[in-house]
Amino acid sequence: MIPYGRQSIDETDIHQVIEALRSDWLTTGPKVAQFESEFARYVDSAHAVSVCNGTAALHAAMLASGVDGSHEVIVPAITFVATANAVLYQNATPVFADVDPETLLIDPADVLRKITPRTRAIVAVDYAGQPCDYHALREIADRHNLILIADACHSLGGSWQNQPVGSLADLNCFSFHPVKPLTTGEGGMVTTSCTTMAAQLKRFRGHGIDADFRKRTQQVTHRYDMVELGYNFRLTDFQAALGLSQLAKLNQFCARRTEIADQYHSLLAEVDGVLPLQRLPGSQHAYHLFVVRISDPHLTRDEAFERLRNQGVGVNVHYRPVYLNSYYQKQLGYRAGLCPVAESAYEQILSLPIFPEMTSSQILTVVDALKNCFLRSQPLSKAG
Ligand SMILES: *Cc1c(COP(=O)(O)O)cnc(C)c1O
């Protein structure tokens, strides 16, 4: 099976992790600090604070935004559940905004319609790796005194109007899960230019304590103070070592993803009924996902999904509108019909395999398998 996404781990990565395991620090050590500072430099942000996964990054961003039970946070309907769940962790209310039909990015016009006096923040999800319209979102956020959070879990390595992802919103959240642009196994990061927020993020991941173990060691003191309720959401040093090693290859990974996407675009131009999402001018897409719409009267997305899987092509669907999940429906009372563009797009979308080590012949295999889906959708073969 050709997977829809996959990590790229080489001998350098393995060596770096082994070195970290042999060192004095397995966690909260120098590798974590080095990964944070190199990551901050890469995304052109003043501060980067590592956490144990992307979900914790979003949770931390909600806390640093001052989101509490009295607030609403606007999130796009099409995203991974973690984006909206992070709002629930703070006892706040996720309000779903619809997406643009061509890109499936949050629709700024619908964001405007969803703002109420309780709104505290907007989460921009750079869906599939394509940066949102940060010009429009920044303007809305500033006008209504809202915090702009980027869920950039898909878009590390991308840029918008020559500004790197990671420096586009007030708080920018990343995931280092194996299918994401770079991996530490599990891991996450939040970047911000705000020193106060950076300090909050650090307390959040370390029990709400004002200084970590390494800092206390350096200062020759046993004293610490827990100033607020925090968590243990830290990244380990051997994960940070892997992250550093992966970060050095991120540009290569992105370049290869772009090549694969370009090849898909040209090969799919001649396949009727398979429509790649629109790419926007003026931004660098990170191509975490390559999403197409199956738009054909004789072939549903689910038929295409099954026929591709049967041909060894590991396609996937990203994502069902979050509020259609049963928890959101049964426990929280959200109803279908909230975001009609997202709901109809969901019926058609399919993520094709894309990952840096994907070969050109695998790309051809995927496209041929897609063509076969249509052959087999003729009425005659359907009856057989
Ligand atoms: C992966 C992902 C997350 C969560 O990241 P984890 O590291 O798996 O916790 C959140 N939002 C989006 C859009 C993601 O793709």
Short mmCIF file of C-alpha atoms and ligand atoms in Angstrom, two decimals:
data_model
loop_
_atom_site.label_atom_id
_atom_site.label_comp_id
_atom_site.label_asym_id
_atom_site.label_seq_id
_atom_site.Cartn_x
_atom_site.Cartn_y
_atom_site.Cartn_z
CA MET A 1 0.00 0.00 0.00
CA ILE A 2 1.33 3.45 -0.93
CA PRO A 3 0.57 5.48 2.25
CA TYR A 4 -1.03 8.94 2.08
CA GLY A 5 1.83 10.31 4.18
CA ARG A 6 5.00 9.00 5.72
CA GLN A 7 8.02 10.19 7.70
CA SER A 8 11.54 10.39 6.20
CA ILE A 9 14.12 9.16 8.71
CA ASP A 10 17.76 8.68 7.70
CA GLU A 11 20.97 7.56 9.45
CA THR A 12 21.79 11.14 10.53
CA ASP A 13 18.47 11.34 12.38
CA ILE A 14 19.15 8.01 14.07
CA HIS A 15 22.68 9.05 15.02
CA GLN A 16 21.46 12.35 16.52
CA VAL A 17 18.87 10.56 18.67
CA ILE A 18 21.47 8.06 19.90
CA GLU A 19 23.81 10.92 20.84
CA ALA A 20 21.05 12.54 22.85
CA LEU A 21 20.33 9.24 24.61
CA ARG A 22 24.00 8.99 25.61
CA SER A 23 24.05 12.53 26.99
CA ASP A 24 23.26 13.69 30.54
CA TRP A 25 19.92 15.15 29.57
CA LEU A 26 16.96 13.07 28.41
CA THR A 27 14.48 15.89 28.95
CA THR A 28 14.42 19.67 29.54
CA GLY A 29 18.07 19.83 28.51
CA PRO A 30 20.18 21.69 25.95
CA LYS A 31 18.68 19.98 22.88
CA VAL A 32 15.22 21.30 23.69
CA ALA A 33 16.58 24.85 24.00
CA GLN A 34 18.61 24.48 20.79
CA PHE A 35 15.64 23.10 18.84
CA GLU A 36 13.49 26.00 20.04
CA SER A 37 16.01 28.63 19.05
CA GLU A 38 16.75 27.12 15.62
CA PHE A 39 13.04 26.65 14.97
CA ALA A 40 12.34 30.28 15.92
CA ARG A 41 15.08 31.40 13.54
CA TYR A 42 13.70 29.22 10.73
CA VAL A 43 10.19 30.67 10.98
CA ASP A 44 11.47 34.19 11.70
CA SER A 45 9.77 34.46 15.08
CA ALA A 46 11.14 35.86 18.36
CA HIS A 47 10.07 32.89 20.50
CA ALA A 48 9.43 29.18 20.00
CA VAL A 49 8.16 27.03 22.88
CA SER A 50 8.14 23.27 22.42
CA VAL A 51 5.40 20.99 23.74
CA CYS A 52 4.62 17.28 23.58
CA ASN A 53 2.29 17.40 20.54
CA GLY A 54 0.34 19.70 18.25
CA THR A 55 -2.81 19.39 20.32
CA ALA A 56 -0.92 20.67 23.39
CA ALA A 57 0.38 23.52 21.19
CA LEU A 58 -3.20 24.55 20.39
CA HIS A 59 -4.25 24.15 24.02
CA ALA A 60 -1.30 26.33 25.10
CA ALA A 61 -2.24 28.95 22.50
CA MET A 62 -5.81 29.09 23.87
CA LEU A 63 -4.46 29.65 27.38
CA ALA A 64 -1.99 32.33 26.23
CA SER A 65 -4.89 34.04 24.43
CA GLY A 66 -6.75 34.28 27.72
CA VAL A 67 -9.58 32.11 26.36
CA ASP A 68 -11.94 30.99 29.14
CA GLY A 69 -15.49 29.75 29.68
CA SER A 70 -17.00 33.12 28.80
CA HIS A 71 -15.51 33.13 25.30
CA GLU A 72 -16.19 31.91 21.78
CA VAL A 73 -13.38 31.00 19.38
CA ILE A 74 -13.96 30.88 15.62
CA VAL A 75 -12.51 27.81 13.90
CA PRO A 76 -12.99 26.46 10.37
CA ALA A 77 -15.46 23.59 9.89
CA ILE A 78 -12.91 21.53 7.96
CA THR A 79 -9.96 20.72 10.21
CA PHE A 80 -8.68 17.99 12.48
CA VAL A 81 -10.83 17.67 15.62
CA ALA A 82 -7.92 18.85 17.81
CA THR A 83 -8.34 22.46 16.57
CA ALA A 84 -11.82 22.74 18.07
CA ASN A 85 -11.11 20.43 21.02
CA ALA A 86 -8.45 22.88 22.23
CA VAL A 87 -11.22 25.48 22.59
CA LEU A 88 -13.26 23.00 24.67
CA TYR A 89 -10.27 22.34 26.97
CA GLN A 90 -10.56 25.96 28.10
CA ASN A 91 -14.34 25.55 28.58
CA ALA A 92 -14.93 27.99 25.73
CA THR A 93 -17.29 27.53 22.77
CA PRO A 94 -16.02 26.68 19.28
CA VAL A 95 -17.95 28.59 16.60
CA PHE A 96 -17.55 27.07 13.17
CA ALA A 97 -16.91 29.24 10.12
CA ASP A 98 -17.43 27.92 6.63
CA VAL A 99 -14.61 27.47 4.13
CA ASP A 100 -13.85 28.74 0.64
CA PRO A 101 -15.09 26.15 -1.90
CA GLU A 102 -11.92 26.32 -4.04
CA THR A 103 -9.26 26.08 -1.31
CA LEU A 104 -11.18 24.80 1.77
CA LEU A 105 -9.45 27.56 3.77
CA ILE A 106 -11.48 29.49 6.36
CA ASP A 107 -13.69 32.06 4.63
CA PRO A 108 -12.99 35.55 6.07
CA ALA A 109 -16.49 36.72 5.09
CA ASP A 110 -18.06 33.95 7.19
CA VAL A 111 -15.64 34.70 10.06
CA LEU A 112 -17.04 38.25 10.09
CA ARG A 113 -20.61 36.93 10.25
CA LYS A 114 -19.75 34.67 13.20
CA ILE A 115 -18.21 37.37 15.43
CA THR A 116 -20.18 38.19 18.60
CA PRO A 117 -19.33 40.19 21.74
CA ARG A 118 -18.05 36.91 23.27
CA THR A 119 -15.54 36.17 20.48
CA ARG A 120 -11.95 36.13 21.76
CA ALA A 121 -9.87 34.54 18.98
CA ILE A 122 -9.86 33.25 15.41
CA VAL A 123 -8.00 30.08 14.45
CA ALA A 124 -6.69 30.06 10.87
CA VAL A 125 -5.96 26.51 9.72
CA ASP A 126 -3.49 26.36 6.82
CA TYR A 127 -5.39 23.42 5.37
CA ALA A 128 -3.33 20.92 3.35
CA GLY A 129 -0.30 23.21 3.81
CA GLN A 130 -1.60 26.31 2.04
CA PRO A 131 -1.47 29.51 4.13
CA CYS A 132 -4.80 31.27 4.75
CA ASP A 133 -5.56 34.84 3.70
CA TYR A 134 -3.63 36.45 6.57
CA HIS A 135 -4.22 39.93 5.23
CA ALA A 136 -8.00 39.63 5.58
CA LEU A 137 -7.83 37.72 8.87
CA ARG A 138 -5.39 40.17 10.45
CA GLU A 139 -7.62 43.07 9.48
CA ILE A 140 -10.70 41.41 11.03
CA ALA A 141 -8.77 40.47 14.19
CA ASP A 142 -7.41 43.99 14.64
CA ARG A 143 -10.74 45.67 13.98
CA HIS A 144 -12.56 43.48 16.53
CA ASN A 145 -9.70 43.24 19.04
CA LEU A 146 -9.32 39.46 18.61
CA ILE A 147 -6.28 37.24 18.86
CA LEU A 148 -5.25 35.51 15.65
CA ILE A 149 -4.01 31.96 16.13
CA ALA A 150 -2.57 29.91 13.26
CA ASP A 151 -3.04 26.15 13.31
CA ALA A 152 0.01 25.67 11.11
CA CYS A 153 0.24 21.91 11.72
CA HIS A 154 0.12 21.38 7.93
CA SER A 155 2.11 24.33 6.68
CA LEU A 156 5.58 24.39 8.28
CA GLY A 157 8.03 25.34 5.53
CA GLY A 158 5.42 27.36 3.64
CA SER A 159 5.19 31.11 3.37
CA TRP A 160 2.67 33.84 2.61
CA GLN A 161 3.76 36.95 0.73
CA ASN A 162 7.38 36.00 1.45
CA GLN A 163 6.74 35.82 5.20
CA PRO A 164 7.35 32.37 6.66
CA VAL A 165 4.55 30.39 8.26
CA GLY A 166 5.21 30.70 11.99
CA SER A 167 5.43 34.49 11.89
CA LEU A 168 1.98 35.21 10.43
CA ALA A 169 -0.32 35.07 13.48
CA ASP A 170 -0.09 36.15 17.15
CA LEU A 171 0.40 32.49 18.10
CA ASN A 172 1.39 29.81 15.60
CA CYS A 173 0.95 26.10 16.38
CA PHE A 174 2.86 23.16 14.91
CA SER A 175 2.71 19.37 15.14
CA PHE A 176 5.62 16.95 14.67
CA HIS A 177 3.52 13.82 14.25
CA PRO A 178 5.13 11.40 11.72
CA VAL A 179 3.00 12.47 8.73
CA LYS A 180 3.59 16.19 9.33
CA PRO A 181 6.26 18.34 7.55
CA LEU A 182 8.91 17.28 10.07
CA THR A 183 8.70 14.72 12.85
CA THR A 184 9.85 14.08 16.41
CA GLY A 185 7.53 11.06 16.76
CA GLU A 186 5.11 13.11 18.82
CA GLY A 187 5.85 16.78 19.36
CA GLY A 188 4.69 20.32 18.90
CA MET A 189 5.73 23.97 19.00
CA VAL A 190 4.15 27.38 19.48
CA THR A 191 5.81 30.49 18.08
CA THR A 192 5.05 34.08 19.00
CA SER A 193 6.66 37.50 18.89
CA CYS A 194 5.16 38.34 22.31
CA THR A 195 7.50 37.88 25.28
CA THR A 196 4.65 37.75 27.81
CA MET A 197 2.83 35.04 25.87
CA ALA A 198 6.08 33.06 25.45
CA ALA A 199 6.53 33.04 29.25
CA GLN A 200 2.92 31.85 29.67
CA LEU A 201 3.48 29.06 27.15
CA LYS A 202 6.55 27.89 29.09
CA ARG A 203 4.66 27.83 32.38
CA PHE A 204 1.77 26.00 30.72
CA ARG A 205 3.97 23.10 29.60
CA GLY A 206 5.83 22.91 32.94
CA HIS A 207 3.25 22.60 35.75
CA GLY A 208 2.72 26.35 35.96
CA ILE A 209 6.14 26.65 37.61
CA ASP A 210 8.13 29.79 36.94
CA ALA A 211 11.55 28.17 36.30
CA ASP A 212 12.43 24.74 34.93
CA PHE A 213 14.86 22.24 36.49
CA ARG A 214 17.79 23.26 34.27
CA LYS A 215 17.35 26.94 35.11
CA ARG A 216 17.26 26.14 38.83
CA THR A 217 20.41 24.05 38.47
CA GLN A 218 22.19 26.95 36.75
CA GLN A 219 21.01 29.37 39.42
CA VAL A 220 22.06 27.00 42.24
CA THR A 221 18.69 27.11 43.95
CA HIS A 222 16.06 24.59 44.97
CA ARG A 223 13.31 27.18 45.14
CA TYR A 224 10.51 27.40 42.65
CA ASP A 225 7.04 28.81 42.65
CA MET A 226 3.94 27.41 41.00
CA VAL A 227 2.07 30.52 39.97
CA GLU A 228 -0.79 28.97 37.99
CA LEU A 229 -2.20 25.55 37.09
CA GLY A 230 -0.07 24.06 34.34
CA TYR A 231 0.61 20.65 32.85
CA ASN A 232 3.52 18.38 32.06
CA PHE A 233 3.41 18.81 28.28
CA ARG A 234 7.17 18.81 27.63
CA LEU A 235 9.20 17.55 24.69
CA THR A 236 12.17 15.28 25.52
CA ASP A 237 15.77 15.99 24.53
CA PHE A 238 15.99 12.96 22.25
CA GLN A 239 12.86 14.16 20.46
CA ALA A 240 14.39 17.63 20.15
CA ALA A 241 17.57 16.04 18.74
CA LEU A 242 15.44 14.37 16.07
CA GLY A 243 13.65 17.66 15.45
CA LEU A 244 16.96 19.49 14.93
CA SER A 245 18.16 16.87 12.51
CA GLN A 246 14.84 16.98 10.62
CA LEU A 247 14.77 20.79 10.57
CA ALA A 248 18.07 20.77 8.66
CA LYS A 249 16.29 18.82 5.89
CA LEU A 250 12.98 20.66 5.92
CA ASN A 251 13.71 22.73 2.80
CA GLN A 252 14.55 19.54 0.88
CA PHE A 253 11.36 17.88 2.10
CA CYS A 254 9.29 20.87 0.99
CA ALA A 255 10.97 21.05 -2.40
CA ARG A 256 10.22 17.38 -3.05
CA ARG A 257 6.58 17.78 -1.93
CA THR A 258 6.24 20.69 -4.38
CA GLU A 259 7.68 18.59 -7.22
CA ILE A 260 5.20 15.82 -6.48
CA ALA A 261 2.31 18.29 -6.37
CA ASP A 262 3.40 19.81 -9.70
CA GLN A 263 3.51 16.35 -11.25
CA TYR A 264 0.02 15.57 -9.93
CA HIS A 265 -1.31 18.85 -11.30
CA SER A 266 -0.02 18.17 -14.79
CA LEU A 267 -1.05 14.50 -14.86
CA LEU A 268 -4.51 15.17 -13.43
CA ALA A 269 -5.23 18.00 -15.87
CA GLU A 270 -6.31 15.32 -18.33
CA VAL A 271 -8.42 13.28 -15.91
CA ASP A 272 -12.02 14.51 -16.03
CA GLY A 273 -13.83 14.35 -12.72
CA VAL A 274 -10.71 14.76 -10.54
CA LEU A 275 -10.20 18.36 -9.51
CA PRO A 276 -7.21 19.38 -7.36
CA LEU A 277 -7.89 22.21 -4.90
CA GLN A 278 -6.92 25.67 -6.07
CA ARG A 279 -3.43 27.00 -5.35
CA LEU A 280 -3.27 30.66 -4.46
CA PRO A 281 -0.72 33.00 -6.02
CA GLY A 282 1.63 34.81 -3.64
CA SER A 283 2.13 31.97 -1.19
CA GLN A 284 4.36 28.94 -0.85
CA HIS A 285 2.22 25.83 -0.23
CA ALA A 286 3.81 23.22 2.08
CA TYR A 287 1.81 20.30 0.55
CA HIS A 288 1.24 18.31 3.70
CA LEU A 289 -1.75 16.91 1.78
CA PHE A 290 -2.66 16.72 -1.88
CA VAL A 291 -6.44 17.00 -1.90
CA VAL A 292 -8.69 16.50 -4.94
CA ARG A 293 -12.42 16.63 -5.37
CA ILE A 294 -14.11 13.69 -7.07
CA SER A 295 -16.74 15.39 -9.16
CA ASP A 296 -18.38 12.91 -11.52
CA PRO A 297 -22.00 11.77 -11.95
CA HIS A 298 -20.94 8.09 -12.12
CA LEU A 299 -18.36 7.91 -9.34
CA THR A 300 -18.81 8.91 -5.72
CA ARG A 301 -15.90 9.78 -3.44
CA ASP A 302 -16.54 6.68 -1.37
CA GLU A 303 -16.47 4.47 -4.49
CA ALA A 304 -13.20 6.12 -5.55
CA PHE A 305 -11.81 5.64 -2.03
CA GLU A 306 -12.64 1.93 -2.01
CA ARG A 307 -11.37 1.29 -5.56
CA LEU A 308 -8.10 3.10 -4.85
CA ARG A 309 -7.56 1.24 -1.58
CA ASN A 310 -8.25 -2.02 -3.44
CA GLN A 311 -5.51 -1.07 -5.91
CA GLY A 312 -2.98 -0.48 -3.11
CA VAL A 313 -3.30 3.29 -3.00
CA GLY A 314 -3.64 4.53 0.59
CA VAL A 315 -5.94 7.48 0.03
CA ASN A 316 -7.63 9.20 2.95
CA VAL A 317 -10.26 11.85 3.73
CA HIS A 318 -9.32 15.12 5.51
CA TYR A 319 -11.72 15.99 7.11
CA ARG A 320 -15.35 15.49 8.03
CA PRO A 321 -16.63 18.85 9.33
CA VAL A 322 -15.74 18.70 13.03
CA TYR A 323 -19.27 19.42 14.30
CA LEU A 324 -20.66 16.35 12.47
CA ASN A 325 -18.77 14.10 14.92
CA SER A 326 -21.15 12.48 17.37
CA TYR A 327 -19.59 14.13 20.44
CA TYR A 328 -20.25 17.56 18.95
CA GLN A 329 -23.76 16.53 17.91
CA LYS A 330 -24.92 14.53 20.93
CA GLN A 331 -23.02 16.14 23.81
CA LEU A 332 -22.72 19.70 22.58
CA GLY A 333 -25.83 20.06 20.41
CA TYR A 334 -24.28 21.19 17.12
CA ARG A 335 -26.46 20.45 14.08
CA ALA A 336 -25.78 19.61 10.43
CA GLY A 337 -26.31 22.53 8.06
CA LEU A 338 -24.06 25.01 9.93
CA CYS A 339 -21.45 25.26 7.17
CA PRO A 340 -22.98 24.16 3.86
CA VAL A 341 -19.84 24.65 1.73
CA ALA A 342 -17.79 22.46 4.09
CA GLU A 343 -20.50 19.80 4.24
CA SER A 344 -20.80 19.49 0.47
CA ALA A 345 -17.00 19.57 -0.02
CA TYR A 346 -16.68 16.75 2.51
CA GLU A 347 -18.69 14.48 0.19
CA GLN A 348 -16.12 14.93 -2.59
CA ILE A 349 -12.66 15.28 -1.06
CA LEU A 350 -9.93 12.69 -1.22
CA SER A 351 -6.28 13.02 -0.13
CA LEU A 352 -3.83 11.39 -2.54
CA PRO A 353 -0.48 10.05 -1.28
CA ILE A 354 2.26 12.68 -0.91
CA PHE A 355 5.46 12.39 1.13
CA PRO A 356 9.10 13.32 0.40
CA GLU A 357 10.28 9.79 -0.42
CA MET A 358 7.44 9.14 -2.85
CA THR A 359 8.88 8.10 -6.23
CA SER A 360 7.82 9.28 -9.67
CA SER A 361 6.66 5.78 -10.51
CA GLN A 362 4.45 5.77 -7.41
CA ILE A 363 2.89 9.03 -8.63
CA LEU A 364 2.11 7.37 -11.97
CA THR A 365 0.67 4.36 -10.14
CA VAL A 366 -1.69 6.63 -8.19
CA VAL A 367 -2.85 8.48 -11.31
CA ASP A 368 -3.37 5.23 -13.26
CA ALA A 369 -5.34 3.80 -10.34
CA LEU A 370 -7.51 6.93 -10.34
CA LYS A 371 -8.19 6.52 -14.07
CA ASN A 372 -9.13 2.87 -13.46
CA CYS A 373 -11.78 3.97 -10.96
CA PHE A 374 -13.65 5.68 -13.77
CA LEU A 375 -13.33 2.72 -16.17
CA ARG A 376 -14.87 0.49 -13.56
CA SER A 377 -17.63 2.98 -12.91
CA GLN A 378 -19.21 2.35 -16.33
CA PRO A 379 -22.74 0.92 -15.93
CA LEU A 380 -21.74 -2.41 -17.57
CA SER A 381 -18.93 -3.19 -15.11
CA LYS A 382 -21.07 -1.97 -12.22
CA ALA A 383 -23.68 -4.61 -13.10
CA GLY A 384 -20.91 -7.22 -13.25
C1 LIG B 1 -1.99 16.98 13.36
C2 LIG B 1 -2.88 18.13 13.60
C3 LIG B 1 -3.17 18.58 14.89
C4 LIG B 1 -2.76 17.86 16.13
O1 LIG B 1 -1.43 17.56 16.22
P1 LIG B 1 -0.94 16.31 17.12
O2 LIG B 1 0.53 16.46 17.13
O3 LIG B 1 -1.40 15.07 16.43
O4 LIG B 1 -1.54 16.46 18.46
C5 LIG B 1 -3.95 19.72 15.01
N1 LIG B 1 -4.42 20.37 13.94
C6 LIG B 1 -4.20 19.95 12.69
C7 LIG B 1 -4.74 20.71 11.54
C8 LIG B 1 -3.43 18.80 12.48
O5 LIG B 1 -3.23 18.35 11.24
#
